PDB file of C-alpha atoms and ligand atoms in Angstrom:
ATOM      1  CA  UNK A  53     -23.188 -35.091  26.134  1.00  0.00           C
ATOM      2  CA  UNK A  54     -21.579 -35.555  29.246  1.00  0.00           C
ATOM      3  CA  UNK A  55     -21.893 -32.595  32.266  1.00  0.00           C
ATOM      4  CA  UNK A  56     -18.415 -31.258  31.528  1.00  0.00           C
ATOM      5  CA  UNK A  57     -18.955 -30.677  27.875  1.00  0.00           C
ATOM      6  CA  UNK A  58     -22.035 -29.093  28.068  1.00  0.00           C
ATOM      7  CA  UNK A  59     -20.397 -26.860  31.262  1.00  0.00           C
ATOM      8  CA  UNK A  60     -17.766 -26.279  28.834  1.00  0.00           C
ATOM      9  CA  UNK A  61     -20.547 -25.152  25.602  1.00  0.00           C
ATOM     10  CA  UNK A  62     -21.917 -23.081  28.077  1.00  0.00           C
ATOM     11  CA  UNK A  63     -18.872 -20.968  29.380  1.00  0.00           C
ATOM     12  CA  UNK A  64     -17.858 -21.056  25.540  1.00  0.00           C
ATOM     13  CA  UNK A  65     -21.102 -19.156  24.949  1.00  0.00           C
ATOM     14  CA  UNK A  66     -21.036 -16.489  27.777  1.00  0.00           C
ATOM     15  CA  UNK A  67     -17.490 -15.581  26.671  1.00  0.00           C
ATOM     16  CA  UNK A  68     -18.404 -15.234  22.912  1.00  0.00           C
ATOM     17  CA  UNK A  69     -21.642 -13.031  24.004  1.00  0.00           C
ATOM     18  CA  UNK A  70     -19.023 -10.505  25.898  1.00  0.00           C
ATOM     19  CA  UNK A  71     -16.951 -10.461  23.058  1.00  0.00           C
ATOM     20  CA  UNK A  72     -19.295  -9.580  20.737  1.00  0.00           C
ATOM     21  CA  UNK A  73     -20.754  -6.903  22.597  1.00  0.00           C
ATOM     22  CA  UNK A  74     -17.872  -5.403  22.974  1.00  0.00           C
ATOM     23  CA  UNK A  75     -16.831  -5.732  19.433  1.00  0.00           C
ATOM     24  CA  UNK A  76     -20.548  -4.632  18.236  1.00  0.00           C
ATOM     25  CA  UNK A  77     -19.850  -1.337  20.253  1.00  0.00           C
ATOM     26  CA  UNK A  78     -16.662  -0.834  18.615  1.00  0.00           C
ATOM     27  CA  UNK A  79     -17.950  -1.131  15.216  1.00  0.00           C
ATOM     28  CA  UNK A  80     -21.045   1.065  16.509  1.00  0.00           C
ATOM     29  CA  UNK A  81     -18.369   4.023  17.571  1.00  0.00           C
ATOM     30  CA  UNK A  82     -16.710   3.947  14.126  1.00  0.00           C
ATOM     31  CA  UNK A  83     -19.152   6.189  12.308  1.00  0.00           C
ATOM     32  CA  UNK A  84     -17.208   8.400  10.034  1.00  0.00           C
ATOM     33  CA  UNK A  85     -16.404   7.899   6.485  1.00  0.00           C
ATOM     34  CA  UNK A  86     -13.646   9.695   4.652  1.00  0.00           C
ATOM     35  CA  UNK A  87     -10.675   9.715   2.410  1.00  0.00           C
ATOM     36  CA  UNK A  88      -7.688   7.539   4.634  1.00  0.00           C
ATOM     37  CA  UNK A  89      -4.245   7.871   3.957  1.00  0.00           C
ATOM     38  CA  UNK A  90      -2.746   4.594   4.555  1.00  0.00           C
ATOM     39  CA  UNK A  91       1.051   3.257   4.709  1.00  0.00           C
ATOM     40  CA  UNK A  92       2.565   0.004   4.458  1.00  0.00           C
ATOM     41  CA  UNK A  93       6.245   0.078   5.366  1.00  0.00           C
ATOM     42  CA  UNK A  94       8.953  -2.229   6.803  1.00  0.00           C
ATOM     43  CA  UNK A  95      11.207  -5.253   5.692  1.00  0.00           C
ATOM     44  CA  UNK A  96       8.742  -7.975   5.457  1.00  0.00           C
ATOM     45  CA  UNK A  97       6.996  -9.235   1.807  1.00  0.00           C
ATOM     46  CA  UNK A  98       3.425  -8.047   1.570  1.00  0.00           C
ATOM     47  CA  UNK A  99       3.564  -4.170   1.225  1.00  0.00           C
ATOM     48  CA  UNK A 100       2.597  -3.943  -2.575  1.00  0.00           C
ATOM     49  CA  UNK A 101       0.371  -6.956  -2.571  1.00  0.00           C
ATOM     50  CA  UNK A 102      -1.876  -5.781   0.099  1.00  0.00           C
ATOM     51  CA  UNK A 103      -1.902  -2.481  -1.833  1.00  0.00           C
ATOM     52  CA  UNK A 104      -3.181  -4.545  -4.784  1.00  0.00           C
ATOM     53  CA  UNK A 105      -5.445  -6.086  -2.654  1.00  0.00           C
ATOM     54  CA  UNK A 106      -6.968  -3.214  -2.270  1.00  0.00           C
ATOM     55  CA  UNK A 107      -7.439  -1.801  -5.543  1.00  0.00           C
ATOM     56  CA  UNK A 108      -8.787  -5.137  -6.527  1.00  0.00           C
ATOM     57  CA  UNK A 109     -11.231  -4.051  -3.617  1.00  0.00           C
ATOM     58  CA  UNK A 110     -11.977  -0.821  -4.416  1.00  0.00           C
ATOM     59  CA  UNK A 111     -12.629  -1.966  -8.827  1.00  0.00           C
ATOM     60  CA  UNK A 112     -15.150  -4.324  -7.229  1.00  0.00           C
ATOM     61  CA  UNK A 113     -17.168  -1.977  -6.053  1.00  0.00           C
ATOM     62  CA  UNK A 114     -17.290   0.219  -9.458  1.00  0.00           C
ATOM     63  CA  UNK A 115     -14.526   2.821  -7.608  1.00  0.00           C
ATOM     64  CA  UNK A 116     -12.274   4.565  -9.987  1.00  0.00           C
ATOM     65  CA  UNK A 117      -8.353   4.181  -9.352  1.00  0.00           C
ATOM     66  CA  UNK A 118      -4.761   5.296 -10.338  1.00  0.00           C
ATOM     67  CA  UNK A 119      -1.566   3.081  -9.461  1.00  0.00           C
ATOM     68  CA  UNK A 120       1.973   4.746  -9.817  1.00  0.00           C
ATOM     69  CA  UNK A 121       4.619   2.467  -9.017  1.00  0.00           C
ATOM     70  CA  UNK A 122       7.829   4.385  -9.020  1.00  0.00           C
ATOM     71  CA  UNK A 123      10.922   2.405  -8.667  1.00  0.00           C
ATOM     72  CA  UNK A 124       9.797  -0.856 -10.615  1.00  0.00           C
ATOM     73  CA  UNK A 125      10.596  -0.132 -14.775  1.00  0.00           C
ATOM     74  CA  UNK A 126       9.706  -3.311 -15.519  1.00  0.00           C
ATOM     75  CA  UNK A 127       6.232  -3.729 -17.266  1.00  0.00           C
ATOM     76  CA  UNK A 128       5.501  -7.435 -16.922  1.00  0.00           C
ATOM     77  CA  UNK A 129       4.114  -8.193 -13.612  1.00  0.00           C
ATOM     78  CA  UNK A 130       0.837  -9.861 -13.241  1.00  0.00           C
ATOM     79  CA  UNK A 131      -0.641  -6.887 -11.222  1.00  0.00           C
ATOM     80  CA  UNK A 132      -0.270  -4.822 -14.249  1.00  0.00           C
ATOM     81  CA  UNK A 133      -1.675  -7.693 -17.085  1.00  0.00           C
ATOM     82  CA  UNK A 134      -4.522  -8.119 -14.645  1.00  0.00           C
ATOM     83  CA  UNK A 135      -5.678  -4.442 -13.785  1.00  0.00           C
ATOM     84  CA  UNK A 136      -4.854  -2.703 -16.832  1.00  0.00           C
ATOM     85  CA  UNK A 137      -7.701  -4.952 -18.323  1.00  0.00           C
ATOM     86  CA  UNK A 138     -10.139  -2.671 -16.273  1.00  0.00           C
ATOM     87  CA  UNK A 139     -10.987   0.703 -17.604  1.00  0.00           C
ATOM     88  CA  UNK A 140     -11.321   2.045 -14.304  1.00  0.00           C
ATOM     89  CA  UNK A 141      -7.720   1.979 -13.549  1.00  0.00           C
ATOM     90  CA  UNK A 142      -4.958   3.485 -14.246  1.00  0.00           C
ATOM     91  CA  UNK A 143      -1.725   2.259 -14.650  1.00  0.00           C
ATOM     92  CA  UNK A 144       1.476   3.915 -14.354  1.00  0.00           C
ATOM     93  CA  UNK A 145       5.209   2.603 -14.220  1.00  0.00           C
ATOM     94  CA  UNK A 146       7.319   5.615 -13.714  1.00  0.00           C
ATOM     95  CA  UNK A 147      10.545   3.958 -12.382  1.00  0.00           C
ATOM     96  CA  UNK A 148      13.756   3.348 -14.216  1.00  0.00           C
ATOM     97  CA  UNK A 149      15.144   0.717 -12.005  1.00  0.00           C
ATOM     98  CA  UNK A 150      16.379   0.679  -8.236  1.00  0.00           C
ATOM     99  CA  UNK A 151      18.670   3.255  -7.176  1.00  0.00           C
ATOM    100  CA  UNK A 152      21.482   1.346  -6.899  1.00  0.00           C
ATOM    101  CA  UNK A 153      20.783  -0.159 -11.001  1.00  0.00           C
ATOM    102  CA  UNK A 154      21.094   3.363 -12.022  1.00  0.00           C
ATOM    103  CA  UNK A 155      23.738   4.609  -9.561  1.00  0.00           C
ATOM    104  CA  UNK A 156      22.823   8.753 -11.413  1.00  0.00           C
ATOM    105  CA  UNK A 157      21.383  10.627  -8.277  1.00  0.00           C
ATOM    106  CA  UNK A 158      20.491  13.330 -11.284  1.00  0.00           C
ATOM    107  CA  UNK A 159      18.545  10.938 -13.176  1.00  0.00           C
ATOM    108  CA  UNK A 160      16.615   9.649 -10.281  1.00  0.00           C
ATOM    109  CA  UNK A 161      15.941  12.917  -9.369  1.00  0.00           C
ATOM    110  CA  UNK A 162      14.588  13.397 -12.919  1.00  0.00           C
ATOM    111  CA  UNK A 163      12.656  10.328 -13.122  1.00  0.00           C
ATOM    112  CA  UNK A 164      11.534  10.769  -9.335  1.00  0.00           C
ATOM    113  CA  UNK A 165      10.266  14.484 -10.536  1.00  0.00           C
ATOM    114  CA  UNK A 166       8.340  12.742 -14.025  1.00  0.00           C
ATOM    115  CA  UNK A 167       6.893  10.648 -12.051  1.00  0.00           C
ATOM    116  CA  UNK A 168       5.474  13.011  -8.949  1.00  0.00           C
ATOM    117  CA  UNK A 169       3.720  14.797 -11.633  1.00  0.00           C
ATOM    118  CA  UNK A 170       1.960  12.098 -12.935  1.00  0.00           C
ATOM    119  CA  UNK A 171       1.038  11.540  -8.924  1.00  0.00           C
ATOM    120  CA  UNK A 172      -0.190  15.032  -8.562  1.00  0.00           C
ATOM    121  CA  UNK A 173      -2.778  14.531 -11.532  1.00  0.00           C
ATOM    122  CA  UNK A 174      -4.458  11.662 -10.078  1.00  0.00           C
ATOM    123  CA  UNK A 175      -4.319  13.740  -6.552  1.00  0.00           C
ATOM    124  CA  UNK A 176      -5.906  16.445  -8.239  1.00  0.00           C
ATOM    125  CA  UNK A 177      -8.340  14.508  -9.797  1.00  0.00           C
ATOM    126  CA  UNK A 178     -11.505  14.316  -7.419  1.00  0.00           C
ATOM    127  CA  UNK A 179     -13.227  11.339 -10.085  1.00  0.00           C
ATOM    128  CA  UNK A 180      -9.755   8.966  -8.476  1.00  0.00           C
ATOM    129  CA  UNK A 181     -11.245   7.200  -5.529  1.00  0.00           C
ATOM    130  CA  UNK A 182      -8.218   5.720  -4.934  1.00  0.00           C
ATOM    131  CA  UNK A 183      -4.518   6.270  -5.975  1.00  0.00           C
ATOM    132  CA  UNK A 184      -1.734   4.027  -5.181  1.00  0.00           C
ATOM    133  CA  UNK A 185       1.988   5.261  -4.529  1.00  0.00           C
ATOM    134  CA  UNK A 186       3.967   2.259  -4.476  1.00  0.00           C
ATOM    135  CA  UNK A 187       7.472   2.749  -3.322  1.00  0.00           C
ATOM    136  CA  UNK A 188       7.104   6.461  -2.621  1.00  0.00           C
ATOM    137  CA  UNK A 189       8.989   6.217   0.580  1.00  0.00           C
ATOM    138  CA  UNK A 190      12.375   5.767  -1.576  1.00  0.00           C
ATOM    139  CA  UNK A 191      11.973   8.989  -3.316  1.00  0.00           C
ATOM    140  CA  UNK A 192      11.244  10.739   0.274  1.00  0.00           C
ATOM    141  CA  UNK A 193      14.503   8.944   2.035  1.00  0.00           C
ATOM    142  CA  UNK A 194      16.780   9.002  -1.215  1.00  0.00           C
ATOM    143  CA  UNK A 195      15.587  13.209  -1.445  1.00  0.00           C
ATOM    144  CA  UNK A 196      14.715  12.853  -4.910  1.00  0.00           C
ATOM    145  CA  UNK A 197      11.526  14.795  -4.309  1.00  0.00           C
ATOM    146  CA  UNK A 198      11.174  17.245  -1.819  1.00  0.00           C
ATOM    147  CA  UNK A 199       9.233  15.656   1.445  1.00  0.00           C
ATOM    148  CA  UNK A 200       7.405  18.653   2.210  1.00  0.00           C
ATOM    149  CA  UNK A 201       5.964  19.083  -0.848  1.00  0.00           C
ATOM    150  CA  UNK A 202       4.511  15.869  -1.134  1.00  0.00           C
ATOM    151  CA  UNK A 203       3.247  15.728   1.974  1.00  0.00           C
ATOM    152  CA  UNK A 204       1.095  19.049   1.464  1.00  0.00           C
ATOM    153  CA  UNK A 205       0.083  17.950  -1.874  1.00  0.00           C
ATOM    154  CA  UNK A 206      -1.157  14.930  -0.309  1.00  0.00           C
ATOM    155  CA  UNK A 207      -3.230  16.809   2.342  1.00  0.00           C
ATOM    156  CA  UNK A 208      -4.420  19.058  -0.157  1.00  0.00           C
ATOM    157  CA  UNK A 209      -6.190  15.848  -2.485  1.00  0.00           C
ATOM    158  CA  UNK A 210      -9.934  15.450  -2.640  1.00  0.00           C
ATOM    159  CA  UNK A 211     -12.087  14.347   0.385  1.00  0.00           C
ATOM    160  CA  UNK A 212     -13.037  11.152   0.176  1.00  0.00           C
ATOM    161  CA  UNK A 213     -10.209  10.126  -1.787  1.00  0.00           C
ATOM    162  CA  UNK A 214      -7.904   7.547  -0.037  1.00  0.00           C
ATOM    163  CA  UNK A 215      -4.061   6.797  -0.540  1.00  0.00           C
ATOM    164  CA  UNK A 216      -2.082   4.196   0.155  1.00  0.00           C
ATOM    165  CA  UNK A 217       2.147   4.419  -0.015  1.00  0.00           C
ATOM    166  CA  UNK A 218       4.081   1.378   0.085  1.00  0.00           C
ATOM    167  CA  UNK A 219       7.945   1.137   0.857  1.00  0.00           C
ATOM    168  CA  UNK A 220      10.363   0.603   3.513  1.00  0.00           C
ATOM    169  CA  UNK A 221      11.511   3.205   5.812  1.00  0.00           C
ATOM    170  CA  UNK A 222       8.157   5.743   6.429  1.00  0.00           C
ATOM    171  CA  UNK A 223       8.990   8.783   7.798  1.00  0.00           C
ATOM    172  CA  UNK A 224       8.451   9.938  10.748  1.00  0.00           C
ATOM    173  CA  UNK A 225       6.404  13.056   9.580  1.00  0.00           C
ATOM    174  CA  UNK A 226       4.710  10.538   6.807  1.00  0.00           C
ATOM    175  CA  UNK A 227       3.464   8.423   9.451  1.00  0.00           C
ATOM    176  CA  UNK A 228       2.564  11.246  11.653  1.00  0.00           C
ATOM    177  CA  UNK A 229       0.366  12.145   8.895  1.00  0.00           C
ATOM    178  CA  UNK A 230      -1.257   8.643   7.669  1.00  0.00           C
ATOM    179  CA  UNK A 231      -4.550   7.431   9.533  1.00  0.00           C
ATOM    180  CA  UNK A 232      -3.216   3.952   8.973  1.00  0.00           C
ATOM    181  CA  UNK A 233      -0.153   2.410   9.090  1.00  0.00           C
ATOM    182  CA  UNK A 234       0.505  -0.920   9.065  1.00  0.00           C
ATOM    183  CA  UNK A 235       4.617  -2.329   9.587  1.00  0.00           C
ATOM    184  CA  UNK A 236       5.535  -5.957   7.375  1.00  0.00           C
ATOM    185  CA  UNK A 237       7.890  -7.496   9.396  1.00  0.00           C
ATOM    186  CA  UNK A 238      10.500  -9.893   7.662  1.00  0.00           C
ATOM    187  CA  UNK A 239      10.088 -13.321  10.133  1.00  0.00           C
ATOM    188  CA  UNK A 240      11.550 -15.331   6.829  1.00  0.00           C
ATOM    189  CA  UNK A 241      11.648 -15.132   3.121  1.00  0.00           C
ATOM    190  CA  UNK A 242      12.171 -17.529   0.512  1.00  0.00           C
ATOM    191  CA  UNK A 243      15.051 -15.838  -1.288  1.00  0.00           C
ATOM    192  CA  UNK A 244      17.041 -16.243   1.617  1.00  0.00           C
ATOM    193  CA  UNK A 245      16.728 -20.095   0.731  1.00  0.00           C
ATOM    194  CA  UNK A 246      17.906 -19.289  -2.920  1.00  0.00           C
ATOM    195  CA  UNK A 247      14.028 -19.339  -4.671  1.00  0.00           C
ATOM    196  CA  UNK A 248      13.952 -16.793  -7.096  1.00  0.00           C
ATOM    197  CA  UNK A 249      11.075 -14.330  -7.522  1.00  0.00           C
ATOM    198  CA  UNK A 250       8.064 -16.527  -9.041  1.00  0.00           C
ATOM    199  CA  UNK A 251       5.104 -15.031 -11.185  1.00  0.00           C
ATOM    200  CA  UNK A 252       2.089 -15.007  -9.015  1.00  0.00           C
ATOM    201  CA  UNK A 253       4.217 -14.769  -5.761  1.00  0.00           C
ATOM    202  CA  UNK A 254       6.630 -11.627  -6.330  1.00  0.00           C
ATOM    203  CA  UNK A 255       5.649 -10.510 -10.244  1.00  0.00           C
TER     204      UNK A 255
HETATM  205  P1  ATP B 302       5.355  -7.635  -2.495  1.00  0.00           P
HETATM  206  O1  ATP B 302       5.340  -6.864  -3.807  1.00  0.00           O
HETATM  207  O2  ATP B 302       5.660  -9.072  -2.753  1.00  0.00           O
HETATM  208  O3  ATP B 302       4.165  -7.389  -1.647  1.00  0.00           O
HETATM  209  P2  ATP B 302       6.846  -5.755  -0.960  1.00  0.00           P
HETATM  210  O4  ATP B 302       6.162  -4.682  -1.722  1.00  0.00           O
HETATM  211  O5  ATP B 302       6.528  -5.880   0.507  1.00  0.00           O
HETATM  212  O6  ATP B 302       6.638  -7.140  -1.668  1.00  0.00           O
HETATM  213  P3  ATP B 302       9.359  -4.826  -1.984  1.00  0.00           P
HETATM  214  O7  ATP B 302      10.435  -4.237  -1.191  1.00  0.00           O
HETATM  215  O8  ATP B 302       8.565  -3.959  -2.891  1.00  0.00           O
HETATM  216  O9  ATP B 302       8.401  -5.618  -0.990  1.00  0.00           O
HETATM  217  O10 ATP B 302       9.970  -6.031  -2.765  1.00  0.00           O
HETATM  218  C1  ATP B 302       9.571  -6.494  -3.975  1.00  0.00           C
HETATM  219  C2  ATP B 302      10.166  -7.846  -4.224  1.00  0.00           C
HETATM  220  O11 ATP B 302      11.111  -8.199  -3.224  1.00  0.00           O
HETATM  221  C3  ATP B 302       9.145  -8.955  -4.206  1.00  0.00           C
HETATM  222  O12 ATP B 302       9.579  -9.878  -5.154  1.00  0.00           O
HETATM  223  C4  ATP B 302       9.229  -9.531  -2.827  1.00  0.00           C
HETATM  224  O13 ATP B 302       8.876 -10.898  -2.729  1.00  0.00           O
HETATM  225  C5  ATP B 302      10.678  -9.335  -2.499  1.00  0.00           C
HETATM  226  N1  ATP B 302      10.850  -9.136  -1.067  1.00  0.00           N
HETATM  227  C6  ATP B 302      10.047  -8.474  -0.213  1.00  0.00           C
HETATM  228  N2  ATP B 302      10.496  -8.511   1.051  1.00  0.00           N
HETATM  229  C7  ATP B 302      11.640  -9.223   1.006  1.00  0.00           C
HETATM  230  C8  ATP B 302      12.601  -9.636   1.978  1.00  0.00           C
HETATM  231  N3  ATP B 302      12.437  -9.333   3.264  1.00  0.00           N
HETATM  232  N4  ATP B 302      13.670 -10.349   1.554  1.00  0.00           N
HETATM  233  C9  ATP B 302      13.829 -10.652   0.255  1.00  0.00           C
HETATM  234  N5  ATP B 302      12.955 -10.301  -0.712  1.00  0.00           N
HETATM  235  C10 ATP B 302      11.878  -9.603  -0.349  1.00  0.00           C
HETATM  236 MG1   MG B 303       6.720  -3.293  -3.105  1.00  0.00          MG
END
């Protein structure tokens, strides 16, 4: 080992020491534990799948969860196969298509409404450790349901029970409200390029 290499092990070492002392206090200042509401918005791909992510997470570890996904009608995608196979989730597809499929503000409001209910159980139900509301953020901004309303019934859940809502275009008052919020930001996407939506990638 020549001097300059080992100069350069050493420095390498001093600077990972501060940096884990400062990120060992970090971790040591996070002490609470509670129910999170979190919300992944914005243009980019990965909003649903990290949801997933999570509720493959949370079935891991024995937790008990509900997934409503409320504009998607279709009842073939991989997430659903795959969870659905695990009695400790719940699976719900309350959509009838995207808005502009349907193009009958009633019957999205009608559908939006079905759908909120089935929400409202699981966020009433203190046994759900975890309930997904993928695509909420479309009923909010298209006023099927009424904001206010969900966002009180949301506060109003069981403690320790954590939320995530996916879709594009949080609120304001919706992210005032989350503890987390986490932004996809569209850099590029295959579709631009003319690939279709592939099983495993986007179903
Ligand atoms: P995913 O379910 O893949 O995590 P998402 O939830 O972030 O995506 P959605 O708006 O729900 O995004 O879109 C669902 C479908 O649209 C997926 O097939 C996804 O790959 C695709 N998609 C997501 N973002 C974009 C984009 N910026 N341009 C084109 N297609 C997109
Ligand atoms: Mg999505």
């Amino acid at each position: 080992m020549t001097e300059e290499t080992a100069d350069l092990d050493a420095r390498h070492r001093a600077r990972m020491q501060r940096k884990k002392a400062l990120i060992d206090a970090g971790i040591a200042r996070a002490t609470d534990e509670r129910g999170l509401l979190l919300v992944l918005t914005g243009n980019g791909k990965g909003k649903s799948s990290s949801a997933f992510g999570m509720v493959a997470r949370a079935l891991g570890h024995g937790l008990r969860v509900g997934v409503c996904q409320f504009i998607k009608s279709r009842t073939d995608t991989g997430e659903e196969a795959y969870f659905s196979l695990d009695e400790d989730c719940e699976w719900h597809v309350l959509g009838e298509g995207f808005t502009w499929d349907t193009q009958d503000r009633r019957r999205d409001t009608e559908t939006a409404e079905r759908g909120w209910a089935v929400a409202r159980r699981l966020l009433q139900d203190p046994s759900c450790d975890l309930v997904v509301l993928d695509e909420l953020t479309y009923l909010l901004s298209y006023g099927y349901l009424d904001a206010e309303t969900v966002l009180s019934e949301l506060r109003a859940r069981p403690n320790g029970q954590h939320v995530v809502v996916t879709g594009r275009g949080a609120s304001d008052a919706l992210i005032e409200m989350a503890d987390t919020v986490t932004e996809m930001r569209d850099i590029k996407h295959a579709y631009r390029a003319g690939v279709k939506a592939q099983k495993g990638i986007d179903l």
